[in-house]
């Protein structure tokens, strides 16, 4: 589960995260100033090297699998991660995902999720994949639901945000029995113009 495999599609490459992605990810975070979003934590451009090191340390500790989300030509446009890796219970969370403004509402995110979900269910034999987001991040909630994930519940006052506010965390999941329909839905979205 912890192998940071290269995942390649037609519209996106999920490359195992490394220091070589820092400059491109800094440009991606600056694109639309997405790092200023208050409902999630996206590293500021200058913080990218430290964030990459943090995620690599968490990977070495067996907790996460981090990727740089790249265009087919290798240009970094964001990050995504298998979070809360739980081999014993065959579960992962797809989280800590963000994209440059120019990559949002394109085929990048749906294909990235298709690649990550395919790996989770078809290669790693996961029984569930979880997604979490801020209650007030309505765009993220809609995007997660559009994948085919179902809302499991809300963890109230779950986290303290950078500004000191309390985050209610909305939890979604896709279970193995739902995966064939979710896969078909993602493939249909990618095939549409």
XYZ file of C-alpha atoms in Angstrom:
193
model
C 0.000 0.000 0.000
C 2.876 2.354 0.647
C 4.521 1.970 -2.767
C 4.450 5.430 -4.416
C 3.701 4.042 -7.867
C 3.682 6.287 -10.930
C 0.053 6.524 -12.122
C -0.414 7.712 -15.718
C -3.569 8.647 -17.599
C -4.355 10.641 -20.730
C -4.797 13.985 -18.901
C -2.710 13.595 -15.747
C 0.385 11.933 -14.293
C 0.572 11.233 -10.576
C 4.309 11.208 -9.944
C 5.812 10.066 -6.633
C 6.394 13.361 -4.825
C 9.968 14.578 -4.524
C 12.087 17.717 -4.083
C 12.265 18.059 -7.888
C 8.593 19.134 -7.848
C 9.089 22.118 -5.479
C 9.504 24.906 -8.051
C 6.611 23.710 -10.231
C 4.338 23.240 -7.223
C 5.208 26.737 -6.002
C 4.023 28.084 -9.364
C 0.866 25.947 -9.084
C 0.082 27.270 -5.576
C 0.568 30.837 -6.857
C -1.786 30.175 -9.817
C -4.980 31.825 -8.619
C -3.401 32.183 -5.162
C -5.086 28.910 -4.204
C -2.928 28.771 -1.076
C -5.064 31.576 0.386
C -8.178 29.341 0.470
C -9.447 29.419 4.050
C -11.371 26.117 4.060
C -8.337 23.935 3.430
C -4.607 23.979 3.943
C -2.603 24.539 0.768
C 1.062 25.429 1.239
C 2.146 28.928 0.257
C 4.630 28.972 -2.626
C 7.602 29.554 -0.310
C 6.487 26.687 1.957
C 6.511 23.997 -0.745
C 9.990 22.574 -0.043
C 9.144 22.136 3.658
C 5.740 20.613 2.831
C 7.344 18.134 0.443
C 9.802 17.125 3.170
C 6.931 16.785 5.670
C 4.988 14.486 3.350
C 8.090 12.447 2.528
C 8.769 12.006 6.264
C 5.163 10.881 6.796
C 5.627 8.421 3.924
C 8.809 7.063 5.489
C 6.834 6.619 8.740
C 4.227 4.533 6.865
C 1.317 6.964 7.139
C 0.862 8.461 3.659
C 1.644 8.033 -0.040
C 2.188 11.482 -1.624
C 2.056 12.388 -5.307
C 2.664 15.483 -7.393
C -0.286 15.949 -9.727
C 1.240 16.730 -13.122
C 0.062 17.374 -16.649
C 1.096 14.785 -19.261
C 4.209 16.857 -20.050
C 5.305 16.639 -16.400
C 4.275 20.166 -15.330
C 3.160 20.051 -11.664
C -0.330 21.487 -11.080
C -1.042 20.247 -7.554
C -0.675 17.521 -4.975
C -2.680 14.531 -3.771
C -2.093 11.861 -1.162
C -3.228 8.520 0.149
C -3.779 9.635 3.723
C -4.467 7.470 6.775
C -3.058 4.363 5.097
C -4.491 1.360 6.970
C -3.195 -1.933 5.486
C -4.720 -4.074 8.242
C -8.235 -2.844 7.433
C -7.499 -2.346 3.709
C -8.541 1.318 3.728
C -7.036 4.585 2.551
C -8.188 8.162 2.479
C -7.591 10.267 -0.607
C -6.840 13.700 0.762
C -4.576 16.697 1.057
C -5.489 17.287 -2.582
C -5.226 20.676 -4.224
C -4.915 22.007 -7.764
C -3.783 25.231 -9.386
C -6.720 27.401 -10.411
C -6.010 26.750 -14.113
C -6.294 22.965 -13.566
C -9.603 23.119 -11.701
C -12.780 22.097 -13.537
C -10.748 20.195 -16.145
C -10.265 16.465 -16.653
C -7.229 16.496 -14.335
C -9.064 15.811 -11.056
C -11.553 13.196 -12.293
C -8.771 11.254 -13.985
C -6.488 11.554 -10.957
C -9.254 10.142 -8.777
C -9.888 7.354 -11.314
C -6.196 6.422 -11.183
C -6.060 6.528 -7.375
C -9.305 4.598 -6.949
C -8.266 1.989 -9.530
C -5.032 1.448 -7.644
C -6.836 1.277 -4.301
C -9.586 -1.144 -5.304
C -8.091 -3.167 -8.164
C -4.425 -3.385 -7.146
C -4.377 -2.933 -3.368
C -7.666 -4.764 -2.671
C -9.059 -1.960 -0.520
C -12.526 -2.415 0.917
C -13.144 1.336 1.300
C -11.688 4.670 0.255
C -12.496 7.739 2.304
C -12.554 11.457 1.498
C -12.757 14.327 4.002
C -13.351 18.030 3.548
C -14.342 21.173 5.425
C -18.085 21.663 5.911
C -17.798 25.113 4.293
C -15.848 23.859 1.269
C -18.951 23.389 -0.837
C -16.984 23.064 -4.082
C -15.009 20.157 -2.642
C -18.155 18.530 -1.240
C -19.840 18.733 -4.660
C -16.730 17.348 -6.390
C -16.483 14.414 -3.969
C -20.183 13.619 -4.362
C -19.800 13.879 -8.165
C -17.195 11.107 -7.972
C -19.912 8.834 -6.618
C -18.833 8.933 -2.969
C -21.539 8.871 -0.316
C -21.555 11.115 2.729
C -20.958 9.132 5.916
C -21.318 11.960 8.405
C -19.886 15.113 9.932
C -17.206 15.270 12.619
C -18.099 18.452 14.503
C -15.313 20.744 15.774
C -12.896 18.192 14.380
C -9.862 20.380 13.686
C -8.435 23.762 14.553
C -7.704 25.722 11.369
C -4.736 28.066 10.777
C -6.854 31.075 11.680
C -8.053 29.436 14.917
C -11.546 28.626 13.633
C -12.934 25.143 14.213
C -13.477 22.871 11.228
C -16.447 20.564 10.953
C -15.166 17.728 8.747
C -17.509 16.052 6.259
C -16.608 12.385 5.727
C -17.413 10.566 2.478
C -16.526 7.089 1.284
C -16.701 4.673 -1.595
C -16.914 0.990 -0.669
C -15.793 -1.911 -2.828
C -19.330 -2.863 -3.956
C -19.844 0.688 -5.265
C -16.558 0.791 -7.173
C -17.814 -0.626 -10.536
C -20.514 2.067 -10.800
C -18.118 4.802 -9.652
C -15.526 3.645 -12.211
C -18.147 3.711 -14.994
C -19.239 7.198 -13.965
C -15.688 8.551 -13.970
C -14.961 6.965 -17.352
C -18.135 8.531 -18.780
C -17.125 11.965 -17.438
C -13.698 11.653 -19.032
C -15.187 10.533 -22.361
C -17.535 13.518 -22.492
C -16.360 16.597 -24.367
